[in-house]
């Protein structure tokens, strides 16, 4: 196998998969940093986003990329609603109770998807897309879109967090919630904003996974472990860390096929997760250990 | 005829309740006593089930074993195997905050599911292991079901007495002290890390035993028999609804949730086929919703954790906040 094959068959799919993980991991890292718990329904929320886009594609007859904003807005709304209905009243209780509630939410979101859209595999558009050849590198259009969309969305978020008033408020909540409350930051608005951002990014992650492969009701649940591995690998609370972690996990999963049977691709994320917890729980970019 | 059918169904259901009660007791050691969030119950259950199946079935050229051992050795092997899987996970994750254990245990369950699905030499992959002997299986159908129910109840009773004894023993008090105030327990000279690991391993061993009891009752096991999310989730809701920290609550919760779960199945089976499939997912939705409602309106469960003296009122008061 030459270098081109390695890049075309492992590294490029790895970067695409990694970008998808990154989109989810950024949301996980934000929720972890601001609300201080692990949100276990994140994967199934991503599945919901993917299926909302599917509903838009089939009912409105628009192209998948045009359905993406609808999925982002819809899932962001659902995320805020879930928080209001099920998480808000648990805030004063130990954080682990909310983690437990989120496991139940994962089950509930998934069963809604299975009732509405069934359990069969679906796709946004039929037919095989041939990759274009760029000086020997073979890349599909949708792979370009995925990576570029990830960079645009996360870049935009980073600008928002560093430049805008509410972004700064979110960072303050993450660094020191008591101090942030004392200085007059509206906790409730920060929480809503966090869920909107996390839910929206989640939908994008689910959408691009469906766009590059296919849609299944269990797809998000299987993304949960890699997304958490990415968030911990990059350093909890670090947006750029989640992107770096996502890319590393994605590429590592694709490359693992070279040494492991392909059934065990998912074990790679688990191995990375355990290794980081054991060796450097603050992650590569020194996030919080919590 | 009708009457016999009912008895048969009752025995069947009671056996399942007892097996799930064992899982809930195991979770109670981990969560109720020690505050450890294990979201991979189905994984430990599966390890126990497959270990006991491999140990007690006759030789099979297609896969490892079977070793044709006595079923009691299978049960002990199941507990040991589940404990062995729990050990490294606990070793790595228990010193971090509980969220990490939740994620890692989900990972363990997923990896175990992958191994079961893709290792024909170990688990016979999708075809699974059949011909698992049942103790007293030579009796007639009904007698055998009842005999097995009695055995399972005996195991549950022994497990309950042992776990309950520990609750009132210094060990149980120490575990709750660690759960409620880690810093203080540490200052008192308790080895927090080691004790948590102990609780995690004990609980997982009980889950493995639950798996073993299941596989000998079912007489076979396939990857489909273990739905990771549903099995894990049902046990969680059993413990939370029954009352975490209370062993009788764990058993009561197992009975209540299992009865709701299987009666709702009978109800939805009456529906026409196209709705029956959807109804299965609606049942799952309702189970998830039930957890949310219990967490919100009765977080202490049906039978709250027993506390001594006037602490009882203080505790329930602050809990409802």
Short mmCIF file of C-alpha atoms in Angstrom, two decimals, chain B:
data_model
loop_
_atom_site.label_atom_id
_atom_site.label_comp_id
_atom_site.label_asym_id
_atom_site.label_seq_id
_atom_site.Cartn_x
_atom_site.Cartn_y
_atom_site.Cartn_z
CA UNK B 1 -56.03 -25.61 31.36
CA UNK B 2 -56.53 -21.89 31.79
CA UNK B 3 -55.52 -22.13 35.43
CA UNK B 4 -52.36 -24.06 34.60
CA UNK B 5 -51.46 -21.45 32.02
CA UNK B 6 -51.78 -18.73 34.61
CA UNK B 7 -49.66 -20.63 37.13
CA UNK B 8 -47.08 -21.21 34.46
CA UNK B 9 -47.02 -17.53 33.60
CA UNK B 10 -46.78 -16.60 37.27
CA UNK B 11 -43.82 -18.93 37.79
CA UNK B 12 -42.14 -17.57 34.68
CA UNK B 13 -42.63 -13.99 35.80
CA UNK B 14 -41.52 -14.71 39.36
CA UNK B 15 -38.30 -16.25 38.09
CA UNK B 16 -37.55 -13.16 36.02
CA UNK B 17 -38.38 -10.87 38.93
CA UNK B 18 -35.98 -12.81 41.16
CA UNK B 19 -33.20 -12.61 38.56
CA UNK B 20 -33.76 -8.88 38.08
CA UNK B 21 -33.93 -8.42 41.85
CA UNK B 22 -30.44 -9.88 42.02
CA UNK B 23 -29.24 -7.34 39.46
CA UNK B 24 -30.93 -4.56 41.41
CA UNK B 25 -29.25 -5.74 44.62
CA UNK B 26 -25.92 -5.65 42.82
CA UNK B 27 -26.62 -2.13 41.63
CA UNK B 28 -27.69 -1.16 45.12
CA UNK B 29 -24.26 -2.09 46.46
CA UNK B 30 -22.69 0.11 43.79
CA UNK B 31 -25.10 3.03 43.68
CA UNK B 32 -27.11 2.79 46.90
CA UNK B 33 -24.19 2.08 49.21
CA UNK B 34 -21.24 3.59 47.41
CA UNK B 35 -22.74 6.13 44.99
CA UNK B 36 -21.07 4.59 41.92
CA UNK B 37 -22.84 5.09 38.61
CA UNK B 38 -22.63 1.87 36.60
CA UNK B 39 -24.34 2.22 33.21
CA UNK B 40 -23.04 -1.10 31.91
CA UNK B 41 -25.17 -3.54 33.88
CA UNK B 42 -26.07 -5.47 30.72
CA UNK B 43 -22.36 -6.02 30.06
CA UNK B 44 -21.69 -7.68 33.41
CA UNK B 45 -24.93 -9.64 33.04
CA UNK B 46 -23.74 -10.89 29.64
CA UNK B 47 -20.30 -11.84 30.93
CA UNK B 48 -21.94 -13.93 33.66
CA UNK B 49 -24.40 -15.54 31.29
CA UNK B 50 -21.81 -16.52 28.71
CA UNK B 51 -19.25 -17.67 31.27
CA UNK B 52 -21.69 -20.00 32.95
CA UNK B 53 -22.92 -21.25 29.57
CA UNK B 54 -19.37 -22.01 28.40
CA UNK B 55 -18.44 -23.73 31.65
CA UNK B 56 -21.51 -25.92 31.97
CA UNK B 57 -22.32 -26.99 28.38
CA UNK B 58 -20.86 -30.17 26.92
CA UNK B 59 -17.89 -30.02 24.55
CA UNK B 60 -18.53 -28.10 21.31
CA UNK B 61 -15.94 -28.30 18.52
CA UNK B 62 -16.99 -24.93 17.06
CA UNK B 63 -15.99 -22.82 20.05
CA UNK B 64 -14.05 -22.80 23.29
CA UNK B 65 -15.28 -25.36 25.83
CA UNK B 66 -17.88 -26.28 26.86
CA UNK B 67 -16.36 -27.78 29.86
CA UNK B 68 -19.37 -29.75 31.03
CA UNK B 69 -18.88 -28.60 34.62
CA UNK B 70 -21.45 -28.63 37.39
CA UNK B 71 -23.81 -25.67 37.19
CA UNK B 72 -22.66 -24.41 40.59
CA UNK B 73 -19.15 -24.08 39.19
CA UNK B 74 -20.71 -22.20 36.28
CA UNK B 75 -22.37 -19.76 38.69
CA UNK B 76 -19.16 -19.22 40.63
CA UNK B 77 -17.25 -18.80 37.38
CA UNK B 78 -19.82 -16.23 36.25
CA UNK B 79 -19.31 -14.18 39.40
CA UNK B 80 -15.53 -14.39 39.12
CA UNK B 81 -15.56 -13.40 35.43
CA UNK B 82 -17.81 -10.39 36.04
CA UNK B 83 -15.64 -9.33 38.98
CA UNK B 84 -12.55 -9.71 36.83
CA UNK B 85 -14.01 -7.41 34.16
CA UNK B 86 -15.04 -4.89 36.81
CA UNK B 87 -11.64 -4.75 38.44
CA UNK B 88 -9.58 -2.80 35.85
CA UNK B 89 -12.49 -0.47 35.07
CA UNK B 90 -12.94 0.34 38.74
CA UNK B 91 -9.21 0.67 39.20
CA UNK B 92 -9.01 3.34 36.49
CA UNK B 93 -12.29 5.21 36.83
CA UNK B 94 -13.31 5.23 40.47
CA UNK B 95 -10.95 7.96 41.56
CA UNK B 96 -12.47 10.41 39.09
CA UNK B 97 -15.88 11.90 39.46
CA UNK B 98 -18.76 9.58 38.81
CA UNK B 99 -19.55 10.83 35.29
CA UNK B 100 -16.41 9.19 33.99
CA UNK B 101 -17.42 5.84 35.45
CA UNK B 102 -20.82 6.19 33.75
CA UNK B 103 -19.19 6.73 30.37
CA UNK B 104 -16.56 4.04 30.85
CA UNK B 105 -19.16 1.49 31.93
CA UNK B 106 -21.25 2.27 28.84
CA UNK B 107 -18.06 1.60 26.89
CA UNK B 108 -17.47 -1.71 28.67
CA UNK B 109 -20.97 -2.88 27.86
CA UNK B 110 -20.55 -1.89 24.20
CA UNK B 111 -17.20 -3.70 23.89
CA UNK B 112 -18.62 -6.81 25.53
CA UNK B 113 -21.51 -6.69 23.04
CA UNK B 114 -19.00 -6.40 20.17
CA UNK B 115 -16.98 -9.36 21.44
CA UNK B 116 -20.14 -11.47 21.82
CA UNK B 117 -21.29 -10.59 18.32
CA UNK B 118 -18.00 -11.09 16.52
CA UNK B 119 -16.09 -13.91 18.22
CA UNK B 120 -17.39 -17.25 16.95
CA UNK B 121 -14.59 -19.11 18.76
CA UNK B 122 -15.73 -17.78 22.10
CA UNK B 123 -19.46 -17.17 21.97
CA UNK B 124 -20.55 -18.77 18.69
CA UNK B 125 -21.44 -15.25 17.43
CA UNK B 126 -25.00 -14.68 16.33
CA UNK B 127 -26.08 -18.31 16.70
CA UNK B 128 -25.26 -18.15 20.38
CA UNK B 129 -24.88 -20.99 22.83
CA UNK B 130 -27.72 -23.44 23.24
CA UNK B 131 -28.21 -26.59 25.27
CA UNK B 132 -27.28 -24.94 28.55
CA UNK B 133 -28.28 -27.47 31.21
CA UNK B 134 -30.88 -26.50 33.76
CA UNK B 135 -30.56 -27.83 37.29
CA UNK B 136 -33.47 -30.29 37.78
CA UNK B 137 -34.09 -29.97 34.06
CA UNK B 138 -34.90 -33.67 33.79
CA UNK B 139 -38.22 -33.18 35.55
CA UNK B 140 -41.39 -32.48 33.62
CA UNK B 141 -41.84 -28.98 32.23
CA UNK B 142 -43.91 -27.55 35.03
CA UNK B 143 -41.97 -29.24 37.83
CA UNK B 144 -38.71 -28.07 36.33
CA UNK B 145 -39.92 -24.46 36.10
CA UNK B 146 -41.06 -24.53 39.72
CA UNK B 147 -37.89 -26.26 40.94
CA UNK B 148 -35.78 -23.64 39.23
CA UNK B 149 -37.87 -20.81 40.66
CA UNK B 150 -37.24 -22.21 44.14
CA UNK B 151 -33.50 -22.34 43.47
CA UNK B 152 -33.45 -18.78 42.17
CA UNK B 153 -35.45 -17.58 45.16
CA UNK B 154 -33.02 -19.37 47.47
CA UNK B 155 -30.08 -17.65 45.79
CA UNK B 156 -31.86 -14.31 46.03
CA UNK B 157 -32.60 -14.88 49.71
CA UNK B 158 -28.97 -15.71 50.47
CA UNK B 159 -27.78 -12.69 48.49
CA UNK B 160 -30.31 -10.45 50.23
CA UNK B 161 -29.33 -11.65 53.71
CA UNK B 162 -25.64 -11.16 52.99
CA UNK B 163 -26.08 -7.72 51.42
CA UNK B 164 -28.49 -6.61 54.13
CA UNK B 165 -26.10 -7.80 56.82
CA UNK B 166 -23.37 -5.69 55.27
CA UNK B 167 -25.66 -2.67 55.22
CA UNK B 168 -25.95 -2.74 59.01
CA UNK B 169 -22.35 -3.81 59.53
CA UNK B 170 -19.45 -1.37 59.91
CA UNK B 171 -18.63 -1.93 56.25
CA UNK B 172 -22.01 -0.60 55.13
CA UNK B 173 -21.82 2.39 57.44
CA UNK B 174 -18.35 3.15 56.15
CA UNK B 175 -19.51 2.89 52.51
CA UNK B 176 -22.35 5.34 53.13
CA UNK B 177 -19.97 7.65 54.94
CA UNK B 178 -17.67 7.60 51.92
CA UNK B 179 -20.64 8.18 49.62
CA UNK B 180 -22.00 11.12 51.60
CA UNK B 181 -18.77 12.80 52.57
CA UNK B 182 -15.68 11.50 50.92
CA UNK B 183 -13.39 14.04 52.54
CA UNK B 184 -14.51 13.24 56.07
CA UNK B 185 -14.24 9.49 55.47
CA UNK B 186 -10.76 10.00 54.11
CA UNK B 187 -9.81 12.07 57.14
CA UNK B 188 -11.03 9.23 59.36
CA UNK B 189 -8.42 7.07 57.71
CA UNK B 190 -10.67 5.09 55.38
CA UNK B 191 -9.10 3.96 52.13
CA UNK B 192 -11.74 5.51 49.87
CA UNK B 193 -10.33 4.25 46.58
CA UNK B 194 -9.99 0.66 47.72
CA UNK B 195 -13.42 0.54 49.36
CA UNK B 196 -15.14 1.88 46.26
CA UNK B 197 -13.37 -0.69 44.15
CA UNK B 198 -14.58 -3.34 46.57
CA UNK B 199 -18.21 -2.18 46.24
CA UNK B 200 -17.93 -1.99 42.46
CA UNK B 201 -16.54 -5.52 42.21
CA UNK B 202 -19.08 -7.03 44.64
CA UNK B 203 -21.96 -5.43 42.78
CA UNK B 204 -20.66 -6.55 39.39
CA UNK B 205 -20.22 -10.11 40.67
CA UNK B 206 -23.89 -10.18 41.67
CA UNK B 207 -24.82 -8.95 38.19
CA UNK B 208 -22.73 -11.76 36.72
CA UNK B 209 -24.59 -14.24 38.92
CA UNK B 210 -27.87 -12.80 37.65
CA UNK B 211 -26.67 -13.50 34.11
CA UNK B 212 -25.79 -17.07 35.04
CA UNK B 213 -29.20 -17.69 36.61
CA UNK B 214 -30.81 -16.28 33.47
CA UNK B 215 -28.89 -18.46 31.03
CA UNK B 216 -29.69 -21.69 32.90
CA UNK B 217 -33.35 -20.73 33.00
CA UNK B 218 -33.47 -19.79 29.33
CA UNK B 219 -31.25 -22.79 28.39
CA UNK B 220 -29.61 -20.77 25.62
CA UNK B 221 -28.22 -17.35 24.91
CA UNK B 222 -27.73 -15.24 21.79
CA UNK B 223 -26.50 -11.65 21.38
CA UNK B 224 -30.13 -10.59 20.82
CA UNK B 225 -31.05 -11.74 24.31
CA UNK B 226 -29.10 -8.83 25.74
CA UNK B 227 -30.27 -5.43 24.67
CA UNK B 228 -27.65 -3.25 26.34
CA UNK B 229 -29.80 -0.23 26.89
CA UNK B 230 -33.03 -1.93 27.90
CA UNK B 231 -31.44 -4.40 30.33
CA UNK B 232 -29.32 -1.70 31.97
CA UNK B 233 -32.13 0.76 32.05
CA UNK B 234 -34.74 -1.52 33.55
CA UNK B 235 -32.44 -2.31 36.46
CA UNK B 236 -31.80 1.36 37.08
CA UNK B 237 -35.46 2.23 37.17
CA UNK B 238 -36.11 -0.75 39.45
CA UNK B 239 -33.61 0.49 42.00
CA UNK B 240 -34.60 4.17 41.81
CA UNK B 241 -38.31 3.42 42.00
CA UNK B 242 -37.90 0.86 44.78
CA UNK B 243 -35.58 3.08 46.77
CA UNK B 244 -31.83 3.19 46.35
CA UNK B 245 -29.97 2.38 49.53
CA UNK B 246 -32.72 -0.02 50.59
CA UNK B 247 -32.35 -3.69 49.70
CA UNK B 248 -36.00 -4.48 50.20
CA UNK B 249 -36.73 -1.48 48.00
CA UNK B 250 -34.49 -2.93 45.28
CA UNK B 251 -36.44 -6.20 45.33
CA UNK B 252 -39.81 -4.45 45.49
CA UNK B 253 -38.78 -2.18 42.60
CA UNK B 254 -37.76 -5.20 40.55
CA UNK B 255 -41.19 -6.74 41.09
CA UNK B 256 -43.15 -3.55 40.33
CA UNK B 257 -41.20 -2.57 37.23
CA UNK B 258 -41.10 -6.10 35.82
CA UNK B 259 -44.84 -6.54 36.30
CA UNK B 260 -45.57 -3.20 34.60
CA UNK B 261 -43.11 -4.06 31.83
CA UNK B 262 -44.52 -7.50 31.04
CA UNK B 263 -48.19 -6.67 31.55
CA UNK B 264 -47.80 -3.74 29.15
CA UNK B 265 -46.34 -6.25 26.69
CA UNK B 266 -49.42 -8.44 26.97
CA UNK B 267 -51.57 -5.37 26.38
CA UNK B 268 -49.67 -4.21 23.31
CA UNK B 269 -49.57 -7.71 21.83
CA UNK B 270 -53.32 -7.45 21.39
CA UNK B 271 -52.84 -4.61 18.92
CA UNK B 272 -52.69 -5.23 15.17
CA UNK B 273 -49.19 -6.09 13.95
CA UNK B 274 -48.37 -2.69 12.47
CA UNK B 275 -49.06 -0.97 15.78
CA UNK B 276 -47.56 -3.70 17.96
CA UNK B 277 -44.04 -2.89 16.76
CA UNK B 278 -44.49 0.80 17.44
CA UNK B 279 -46.01 0.03 20.81
CA UNK B 280 -42.76 -1.63 21.85
CA UNK B 281 -40.96 1.70 21.46
CA UNK B 282 -43.76 3.57 23.18
CA UNK B 283 -43.30 1.24 26.15
CA UNK B 284 -39.62 2.17 26.21
CA UNK B 285 -40.54 5.83 26.08
CA UNK B 286 -42.86 5.41 29.04
CA UNK B 287 -40.17 3.61 31.03
CA UNK B 288 -37.84 6.56 30.38
CA UNK B 289 -40.59 8.97 31.38
CA UNK B 290 -41.22 6.97 34.54
CA UNK B 291 -37.62 7.53 35.60
CA UNK B 292 -37.98 11.28 35.07
CA UNK B 293 -41.15 11.35 37.16
CA UNK B 294 -39.64 9.30 39.98
CA UNK B 295 -36.52 11.48 40.02
CA UNK B 296 -38.69 14.55 40.19
CA UNK B 297 -41.50 13.59 42.55
CA UNK B 298 -40.20 10.72 44.66
CA UNK B 299 -36.41 10.65 44.48
CA UNK B 300 -36.16 8.54 47.63
CA UNK B 301 -38.24 5.75 46.02
CA UNK B 302 -41.07 3.65 47.42
CA UNK B 303 -38.98 2.46 50.37
CA UNK B 304 -36.50 5.16 51.36
CA UNK B 305 -33.07 4.37 52.70
CA UNK B 306 -33.40 3.45 56.38
CA UNK B 307 -31.70 5.85 58.75
CA UNK B 308 -31.57 5.82 62.51
CA UNK B 309 -33.49 8.05 64.92
CA UNK B 310 -34.46 11.62 64.18
CA UNK B 311 -32.11 11.72 61.21
CA UNK B 312 -34.98 10.20 59.24
CA UNK B 313 -37.11 13.35 59.25
CA UNK B 314 -34.16 15.66 58.63
CA UNK B 315 -33.05 13.58 55.68
CA UNK B 316 -36.38 13.32 53.89
CA UNK B 317 -36.98 17.01 54.46
CA UNK B 318 -33.79 18.10 52.78
CA UNK B 319 -34.21 15.58 49.99
CA UNK B 320 -37.51 16.96 48.79
CA UNK B 321 -36.13 20.43 48.31
#
